[in-house]
CSV table of C-alpha atoms and ligand atoms in Angstrom, one decimal:
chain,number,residue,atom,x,y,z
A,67,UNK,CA,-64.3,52.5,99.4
A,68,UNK,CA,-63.0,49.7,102.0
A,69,UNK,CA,-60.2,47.8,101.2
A,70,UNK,CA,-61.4,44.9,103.9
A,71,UNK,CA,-61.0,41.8,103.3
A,72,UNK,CA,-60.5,37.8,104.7
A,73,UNK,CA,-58.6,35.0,104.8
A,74,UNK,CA,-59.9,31.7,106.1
A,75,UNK,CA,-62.9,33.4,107.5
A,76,UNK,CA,-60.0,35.8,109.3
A,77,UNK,CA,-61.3,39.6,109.1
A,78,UNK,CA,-58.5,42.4,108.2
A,79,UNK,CA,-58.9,45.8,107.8
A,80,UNK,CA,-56.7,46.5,104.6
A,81,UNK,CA,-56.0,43.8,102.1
A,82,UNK,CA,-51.8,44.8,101.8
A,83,UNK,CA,-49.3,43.4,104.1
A,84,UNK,CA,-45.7,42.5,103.8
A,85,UNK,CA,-44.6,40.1,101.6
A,86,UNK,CA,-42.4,37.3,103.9
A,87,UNK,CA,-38.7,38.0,104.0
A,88,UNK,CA,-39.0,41.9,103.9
A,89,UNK,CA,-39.7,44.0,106.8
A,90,UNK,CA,-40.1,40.8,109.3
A,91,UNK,CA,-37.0,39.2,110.7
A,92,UNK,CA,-37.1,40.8,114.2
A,93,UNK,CA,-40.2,41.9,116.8
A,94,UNK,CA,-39.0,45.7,116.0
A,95,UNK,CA,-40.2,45.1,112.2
A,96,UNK,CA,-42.9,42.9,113.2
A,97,UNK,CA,-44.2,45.6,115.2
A,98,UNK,CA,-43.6,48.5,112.6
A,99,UNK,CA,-45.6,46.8,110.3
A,100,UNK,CA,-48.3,45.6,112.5
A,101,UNK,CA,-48.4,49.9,113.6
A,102,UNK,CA,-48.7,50.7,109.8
A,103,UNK,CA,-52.0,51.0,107.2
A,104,UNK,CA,-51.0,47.2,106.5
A,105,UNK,CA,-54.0,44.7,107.3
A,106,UNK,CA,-51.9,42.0,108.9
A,107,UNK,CA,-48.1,40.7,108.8
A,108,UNK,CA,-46.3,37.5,107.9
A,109,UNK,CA,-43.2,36.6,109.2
A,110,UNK,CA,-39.3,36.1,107.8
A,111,UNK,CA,-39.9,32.1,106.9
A,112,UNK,CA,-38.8,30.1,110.3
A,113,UNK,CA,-36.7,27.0,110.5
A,114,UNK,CA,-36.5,25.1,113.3
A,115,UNK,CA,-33.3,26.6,114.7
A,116,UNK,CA,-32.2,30.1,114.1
A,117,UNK,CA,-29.5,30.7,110.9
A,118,UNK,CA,-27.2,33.1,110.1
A,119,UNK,CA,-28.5,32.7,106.1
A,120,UNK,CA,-25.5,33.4,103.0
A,121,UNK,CA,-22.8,36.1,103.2
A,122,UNK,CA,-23.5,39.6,102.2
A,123,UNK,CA,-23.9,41.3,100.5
A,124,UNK,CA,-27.2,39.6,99.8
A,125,UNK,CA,-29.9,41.8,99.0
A,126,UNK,CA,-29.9,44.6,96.3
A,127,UNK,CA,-32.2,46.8,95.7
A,128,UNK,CA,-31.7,47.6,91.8
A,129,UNK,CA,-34.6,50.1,89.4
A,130,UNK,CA,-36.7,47.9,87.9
A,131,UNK,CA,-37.1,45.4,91.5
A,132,UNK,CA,-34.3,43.7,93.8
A,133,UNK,CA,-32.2,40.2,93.9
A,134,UNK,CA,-31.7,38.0,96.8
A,135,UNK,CA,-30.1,35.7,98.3
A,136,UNK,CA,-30.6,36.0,102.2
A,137,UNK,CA,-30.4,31.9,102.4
A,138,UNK,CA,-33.1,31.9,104.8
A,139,UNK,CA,-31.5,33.5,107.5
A,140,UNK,CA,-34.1,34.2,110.5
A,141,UNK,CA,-34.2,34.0,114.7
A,142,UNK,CA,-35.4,30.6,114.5
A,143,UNK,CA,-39.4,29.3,115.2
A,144,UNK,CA,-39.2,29.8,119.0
A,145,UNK,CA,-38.7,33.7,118.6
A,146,UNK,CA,-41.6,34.0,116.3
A,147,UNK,CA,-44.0,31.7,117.6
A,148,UNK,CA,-43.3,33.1,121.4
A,149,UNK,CA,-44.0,36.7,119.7
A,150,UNK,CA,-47.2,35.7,118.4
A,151,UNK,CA,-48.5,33.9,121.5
A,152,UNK,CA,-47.7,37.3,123.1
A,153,UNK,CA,-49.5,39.0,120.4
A,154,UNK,CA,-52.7,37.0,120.0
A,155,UNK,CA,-53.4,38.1,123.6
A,156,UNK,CA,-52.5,41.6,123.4
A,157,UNK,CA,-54.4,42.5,120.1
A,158,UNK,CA,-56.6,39.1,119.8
A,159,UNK,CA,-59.1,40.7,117.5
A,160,UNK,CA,-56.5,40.9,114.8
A,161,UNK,CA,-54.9,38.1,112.8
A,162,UNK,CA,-51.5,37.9,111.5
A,163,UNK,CA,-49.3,34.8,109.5
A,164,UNK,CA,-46.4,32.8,110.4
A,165,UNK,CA,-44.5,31.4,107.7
A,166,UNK,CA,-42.1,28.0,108.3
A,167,UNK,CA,-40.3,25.8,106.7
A,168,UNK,CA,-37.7,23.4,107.4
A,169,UNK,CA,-34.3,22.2,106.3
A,170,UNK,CA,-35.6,18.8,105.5
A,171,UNK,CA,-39.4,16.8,105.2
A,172,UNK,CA,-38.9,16.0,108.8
A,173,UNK,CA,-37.8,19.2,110.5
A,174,UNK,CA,-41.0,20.7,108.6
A,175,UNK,CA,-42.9,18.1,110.1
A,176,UNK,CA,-41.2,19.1,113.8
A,177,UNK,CA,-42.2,22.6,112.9
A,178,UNK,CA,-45.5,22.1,112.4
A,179,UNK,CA,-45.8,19.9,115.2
A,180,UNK,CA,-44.7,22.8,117.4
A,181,UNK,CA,-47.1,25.1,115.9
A,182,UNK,CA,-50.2,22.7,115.9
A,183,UNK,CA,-49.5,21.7,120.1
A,184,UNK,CA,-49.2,25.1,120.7
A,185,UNK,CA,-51.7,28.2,121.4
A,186,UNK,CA,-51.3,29.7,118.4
A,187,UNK,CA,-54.7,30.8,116.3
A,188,UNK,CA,-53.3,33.1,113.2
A,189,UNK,CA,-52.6,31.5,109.9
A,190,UNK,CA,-49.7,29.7,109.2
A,191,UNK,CA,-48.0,30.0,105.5
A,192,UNK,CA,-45.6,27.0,104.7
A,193,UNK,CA,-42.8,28.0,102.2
A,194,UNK,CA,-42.7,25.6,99.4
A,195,UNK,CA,-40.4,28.1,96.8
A,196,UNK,CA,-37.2,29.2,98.9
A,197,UNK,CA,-34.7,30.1,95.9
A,198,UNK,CA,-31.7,30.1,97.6
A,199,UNK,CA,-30.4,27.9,100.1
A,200,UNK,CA,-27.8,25.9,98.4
A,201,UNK,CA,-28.1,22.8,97.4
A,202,UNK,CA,-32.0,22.6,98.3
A,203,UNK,CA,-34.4,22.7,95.5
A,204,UNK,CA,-37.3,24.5,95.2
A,205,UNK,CA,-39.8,22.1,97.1
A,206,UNK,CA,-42.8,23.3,94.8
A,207,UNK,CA,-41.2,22.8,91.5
A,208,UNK,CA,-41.5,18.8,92.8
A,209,UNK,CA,-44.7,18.0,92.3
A,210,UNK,CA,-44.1,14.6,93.8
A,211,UNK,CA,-42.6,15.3,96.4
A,212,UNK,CA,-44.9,18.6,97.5
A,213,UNK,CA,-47.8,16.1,97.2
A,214,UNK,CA,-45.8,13.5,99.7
A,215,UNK,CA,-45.4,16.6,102.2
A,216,UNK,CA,-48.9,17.7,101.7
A,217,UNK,CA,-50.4,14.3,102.7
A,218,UNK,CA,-47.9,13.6,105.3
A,219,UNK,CA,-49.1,17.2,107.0
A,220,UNK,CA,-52.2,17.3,106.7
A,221,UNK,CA,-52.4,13.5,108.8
A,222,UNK,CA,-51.7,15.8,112.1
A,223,UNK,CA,-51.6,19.5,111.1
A,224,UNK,CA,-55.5,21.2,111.5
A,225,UNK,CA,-55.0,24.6,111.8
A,226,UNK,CA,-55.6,26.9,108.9
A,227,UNK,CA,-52.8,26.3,106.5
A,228,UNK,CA,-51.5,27.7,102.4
A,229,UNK,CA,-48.8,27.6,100.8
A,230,UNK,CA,-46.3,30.1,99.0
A,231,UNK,CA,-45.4,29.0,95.5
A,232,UNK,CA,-42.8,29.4,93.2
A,233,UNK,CA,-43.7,31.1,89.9
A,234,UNK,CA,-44.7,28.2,86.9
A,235,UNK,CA,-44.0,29.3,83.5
A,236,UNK,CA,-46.2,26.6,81.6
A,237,UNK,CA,-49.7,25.5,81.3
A,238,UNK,CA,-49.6,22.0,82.3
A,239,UNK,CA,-47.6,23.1,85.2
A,240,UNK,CA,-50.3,25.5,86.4
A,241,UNK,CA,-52.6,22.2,86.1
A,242,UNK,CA,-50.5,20.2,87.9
A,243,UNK,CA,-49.9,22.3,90.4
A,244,UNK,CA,-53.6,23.2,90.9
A,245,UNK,CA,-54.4,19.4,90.9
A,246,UNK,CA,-52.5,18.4,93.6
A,247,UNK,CA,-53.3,21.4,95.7
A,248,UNK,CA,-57.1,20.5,95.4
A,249,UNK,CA,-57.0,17.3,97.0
A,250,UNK,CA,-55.8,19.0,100.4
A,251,UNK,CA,-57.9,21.1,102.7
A,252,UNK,CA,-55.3,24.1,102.3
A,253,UNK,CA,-56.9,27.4,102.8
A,254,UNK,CA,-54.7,29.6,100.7
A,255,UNK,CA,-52.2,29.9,97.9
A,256,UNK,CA,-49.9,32.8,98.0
A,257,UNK,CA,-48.7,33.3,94.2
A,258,UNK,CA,-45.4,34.5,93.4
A,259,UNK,CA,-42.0,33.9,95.3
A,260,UNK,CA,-39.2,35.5,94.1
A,261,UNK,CA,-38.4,34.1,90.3
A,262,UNK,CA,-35.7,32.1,91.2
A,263,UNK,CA,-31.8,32.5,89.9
A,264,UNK,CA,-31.4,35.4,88.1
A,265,UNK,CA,-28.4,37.3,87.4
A,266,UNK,CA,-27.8,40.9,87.4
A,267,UNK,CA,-24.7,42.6,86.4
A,268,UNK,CA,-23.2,45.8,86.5
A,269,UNK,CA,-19.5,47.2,85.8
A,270,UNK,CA,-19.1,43.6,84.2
A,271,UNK,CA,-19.7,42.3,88.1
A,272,UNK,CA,-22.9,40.3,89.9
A,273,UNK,CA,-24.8,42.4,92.7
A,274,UNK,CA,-24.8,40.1,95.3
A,275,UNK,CA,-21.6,37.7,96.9
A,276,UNK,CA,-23.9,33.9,97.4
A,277,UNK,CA,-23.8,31.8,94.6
A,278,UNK,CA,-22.0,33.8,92.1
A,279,UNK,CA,-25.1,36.1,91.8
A,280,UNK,CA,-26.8,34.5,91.1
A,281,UNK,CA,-30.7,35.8,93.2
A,282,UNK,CA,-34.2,35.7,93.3
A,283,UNK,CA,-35.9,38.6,91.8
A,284,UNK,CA,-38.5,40.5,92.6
A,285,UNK,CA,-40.4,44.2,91.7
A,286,UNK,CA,-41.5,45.4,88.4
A,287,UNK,CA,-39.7,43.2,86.6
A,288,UNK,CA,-42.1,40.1,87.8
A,289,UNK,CA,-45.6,41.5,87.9
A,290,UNK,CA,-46.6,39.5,84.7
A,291,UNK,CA,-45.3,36.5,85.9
A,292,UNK,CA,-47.1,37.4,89.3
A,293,UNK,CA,-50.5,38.3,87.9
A,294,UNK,CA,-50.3,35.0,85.9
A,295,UNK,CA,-49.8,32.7,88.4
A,296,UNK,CA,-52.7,34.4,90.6
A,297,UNK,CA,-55.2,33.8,87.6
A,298,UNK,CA,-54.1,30.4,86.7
A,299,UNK,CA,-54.5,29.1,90.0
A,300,UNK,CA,-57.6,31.4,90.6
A,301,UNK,CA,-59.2,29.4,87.8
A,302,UNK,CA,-58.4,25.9,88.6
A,303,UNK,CA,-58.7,26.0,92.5
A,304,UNK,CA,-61.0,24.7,94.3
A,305,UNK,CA,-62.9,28.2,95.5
A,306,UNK,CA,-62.4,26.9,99.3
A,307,UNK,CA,-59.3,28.1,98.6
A,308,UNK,CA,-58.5,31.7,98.4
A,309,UNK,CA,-55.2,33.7,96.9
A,310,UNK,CA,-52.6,36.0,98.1
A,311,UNK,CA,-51.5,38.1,95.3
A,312,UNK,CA,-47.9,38.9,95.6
A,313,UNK,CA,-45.6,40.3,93.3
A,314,UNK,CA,-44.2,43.6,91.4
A,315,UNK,CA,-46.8,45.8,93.4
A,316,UNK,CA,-45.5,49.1,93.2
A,317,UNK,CA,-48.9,51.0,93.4
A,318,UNK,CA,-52.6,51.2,93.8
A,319,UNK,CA,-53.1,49.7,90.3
A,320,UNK,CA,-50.9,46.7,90.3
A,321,UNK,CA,-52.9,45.7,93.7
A,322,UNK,CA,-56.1,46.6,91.8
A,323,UNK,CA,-54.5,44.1,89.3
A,324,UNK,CA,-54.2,41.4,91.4
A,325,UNK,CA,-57.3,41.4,93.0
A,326,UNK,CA,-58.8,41.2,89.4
A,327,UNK,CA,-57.0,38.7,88.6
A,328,UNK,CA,-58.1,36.9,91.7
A,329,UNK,CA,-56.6,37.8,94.8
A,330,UNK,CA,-58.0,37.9,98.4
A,331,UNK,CA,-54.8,39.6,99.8
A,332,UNK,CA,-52.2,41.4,98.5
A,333,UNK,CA,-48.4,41.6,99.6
A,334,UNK,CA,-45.7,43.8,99.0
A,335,UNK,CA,-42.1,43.5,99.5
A,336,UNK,CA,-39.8,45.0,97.0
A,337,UNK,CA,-41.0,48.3,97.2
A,338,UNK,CA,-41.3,47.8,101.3
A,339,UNK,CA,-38.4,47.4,101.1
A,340,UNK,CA,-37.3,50.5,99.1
A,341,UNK,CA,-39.9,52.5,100.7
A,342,UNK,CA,-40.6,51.5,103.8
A,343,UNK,CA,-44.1,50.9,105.5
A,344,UNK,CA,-45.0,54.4,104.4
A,345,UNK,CA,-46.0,52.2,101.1
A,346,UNK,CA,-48.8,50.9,103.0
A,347,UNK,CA,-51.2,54.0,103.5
A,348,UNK,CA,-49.9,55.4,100.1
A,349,UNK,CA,-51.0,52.2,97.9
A,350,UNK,CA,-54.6,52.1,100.1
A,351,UNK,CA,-54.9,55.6,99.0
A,352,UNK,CA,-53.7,54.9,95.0
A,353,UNK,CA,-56.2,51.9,95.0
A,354,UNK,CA,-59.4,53.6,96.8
A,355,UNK,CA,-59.2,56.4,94.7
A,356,UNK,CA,-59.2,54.0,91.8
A,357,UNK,CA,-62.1,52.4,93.2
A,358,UNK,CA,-64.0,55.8,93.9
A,359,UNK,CA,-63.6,56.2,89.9
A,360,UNK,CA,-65.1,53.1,88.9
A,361,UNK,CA,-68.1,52.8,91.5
A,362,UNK,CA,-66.6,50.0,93.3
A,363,UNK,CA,-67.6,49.9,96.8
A,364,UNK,CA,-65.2,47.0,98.4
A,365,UNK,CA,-63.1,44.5,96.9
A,366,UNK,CA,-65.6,41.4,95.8
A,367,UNK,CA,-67.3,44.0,93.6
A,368,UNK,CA,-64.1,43.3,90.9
A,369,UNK,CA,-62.2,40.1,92.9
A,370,UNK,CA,-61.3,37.6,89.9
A,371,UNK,CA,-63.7,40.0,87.3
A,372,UNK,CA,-60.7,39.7,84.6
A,373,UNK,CA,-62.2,40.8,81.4
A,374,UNK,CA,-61.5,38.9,78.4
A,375,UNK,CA,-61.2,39.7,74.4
A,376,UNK,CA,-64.0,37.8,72.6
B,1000,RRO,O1,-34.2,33.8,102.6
B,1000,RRO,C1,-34.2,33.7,101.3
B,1000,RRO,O2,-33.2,33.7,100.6
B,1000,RRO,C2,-35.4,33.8,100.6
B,1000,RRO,C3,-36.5,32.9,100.8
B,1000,RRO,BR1,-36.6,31.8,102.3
B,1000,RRO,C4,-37.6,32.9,100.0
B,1000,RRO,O3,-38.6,32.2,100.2
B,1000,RRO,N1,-37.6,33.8,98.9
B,1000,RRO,C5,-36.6,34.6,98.6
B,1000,RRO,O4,-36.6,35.3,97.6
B,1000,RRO,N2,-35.5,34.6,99.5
């Protein structure tokens, strides 16, 4: 069975890539990645200037998924962009994703700017749902202001655009959300972030130093919440625009489970990071063979084919 798929009329060879923030804050991962079974990459979300991010320790792996919080730290838009310039001529039949955001509505805008004057052909992903940077809420819970940003960007930005989103946890927010993205010609949704602030405690003590432990979690413990999000917005977008599943994919059949619930592409980071990008080939494998069993030849013959009871 093939596990091809696209994005944006962008051909990739495998549907599973790294989820942004794991595996892809320096040209070394980038690269690693790029030379695995994955179809494609995204990078570690760029600001305008590099930053250091919050003190560690920051990032814990725990069993049932992880908690973070990095605070954005990356090499800053230049080292990125300059790497994917370099890379669009040296493998220009693939396509890869650079994620951005900035510290504020007009350093996003800069950002973007940057990225639309320049050569650059991939797909670029615009983090809307960063948990942890202090002080700095959630752009996507906002609905007002994500609609503001949207329109603003969209007034000079015409290369293929989406969006990553913060997990909603209600109905009306799932038609709110899916209502606003539909009046913009945004060519993907990637469905979940991290769910933001938790807390997880051991020997009476948090697992990571920023914000008192407080972390954005990934893993097994959010699949539900992942799967969710994919086929709410699945059902109420506009079918111009397509969905990255991402979220508590551990094995062939939770990436089975989001592409039946809707998804176009499916990332992976928790268990990149626990595993490495060895994860790749292995989760192909676990989903082809699931395929094999049930007669399905490539990935449209189940995409969004969620059954229902009654
Ligand atoms: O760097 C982070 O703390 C971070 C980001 Br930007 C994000 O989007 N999601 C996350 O879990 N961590």
């Amino acid at each position: 069975p093939s596990t091809q798929t696209q994005i944006a009329g962008f051909q990739f060879n495998n549907c599973l890539m790294n989820a942004a923030g794991v595996a892809c804050m320096t040209i070394a991962e980038l690269e690693e990645v790029k030379n695995s079974a994955a179809g494609s990459f995204v990078t570690k979300t760029a600001t305008l200037e590099p930053r250091a991010g919050n003190p560690e320790p920051r990032y814990r792996d725990v069993p049932l998924g992880s908690i973070n919080s990095m605070g954005l730290p990356n090499q800053g838009l230049a080292y990125y962009l300059n790497y994917l310039l370099d890379l669009q001529n040296r493998e220009p039949e693939r396509t890869f994703f650079l994620s951005l955001v900035g510290m504020s509505p007009d350093e996003t805008h800069t950002i973007l700017r940057q990225v639309q004057e320049s050569g650059f052909t991939g797909l670029t992903e615009l983090n809307l749902s960063c948990p942890n940077v202090p002080g700095k809420p959630q752009i996507a819970y906002d609905f007002e202001t994500t609609e503001k940003l949207l329109g603003e960007v969209f007034a000079y930005f015409s290369k293929p655009l989406g969006v990553k989103l913060p997990p909603y946890f209600d109905i009306v927010h799932f038609d709110q959300a899916a209502a606003i993205f539909n009046k913009f010609p945004i060519k993907f949704v990637n469905c979940v972030n991290s769910i933001g602030n938790g807390l997880y405690v051991e020997d009476e003590t948090v697992a990571i130093r920023p914000k008192n432990g407080f972390g954005g979690i990934g893993g097994e413990y959010i699949k539900p919440t992942a799967l969710a999000n994919v086929h709410a917005f699945y059902q109420r977008l506009n079918p111009a625009i397509q969905i990255i599943g991402t979220g508590g994919v551990l094995t062939g059949r939770d990436a089975f489970e989001h592409i039946l619930c809707g998804a176009s592409m499916v990332q992976v980071g928790t268990t990149l990071h626990k595993e490495g990008v060895s994860a790749f080939a292995r989760i192909t494998e676990e989903l082809q063979a699931i395929m094999a069993e049930k007669g399905y030849e490539t990935l449209e013959d189940f995409r969004g084919k969620l059954k229902y009871l009654g």
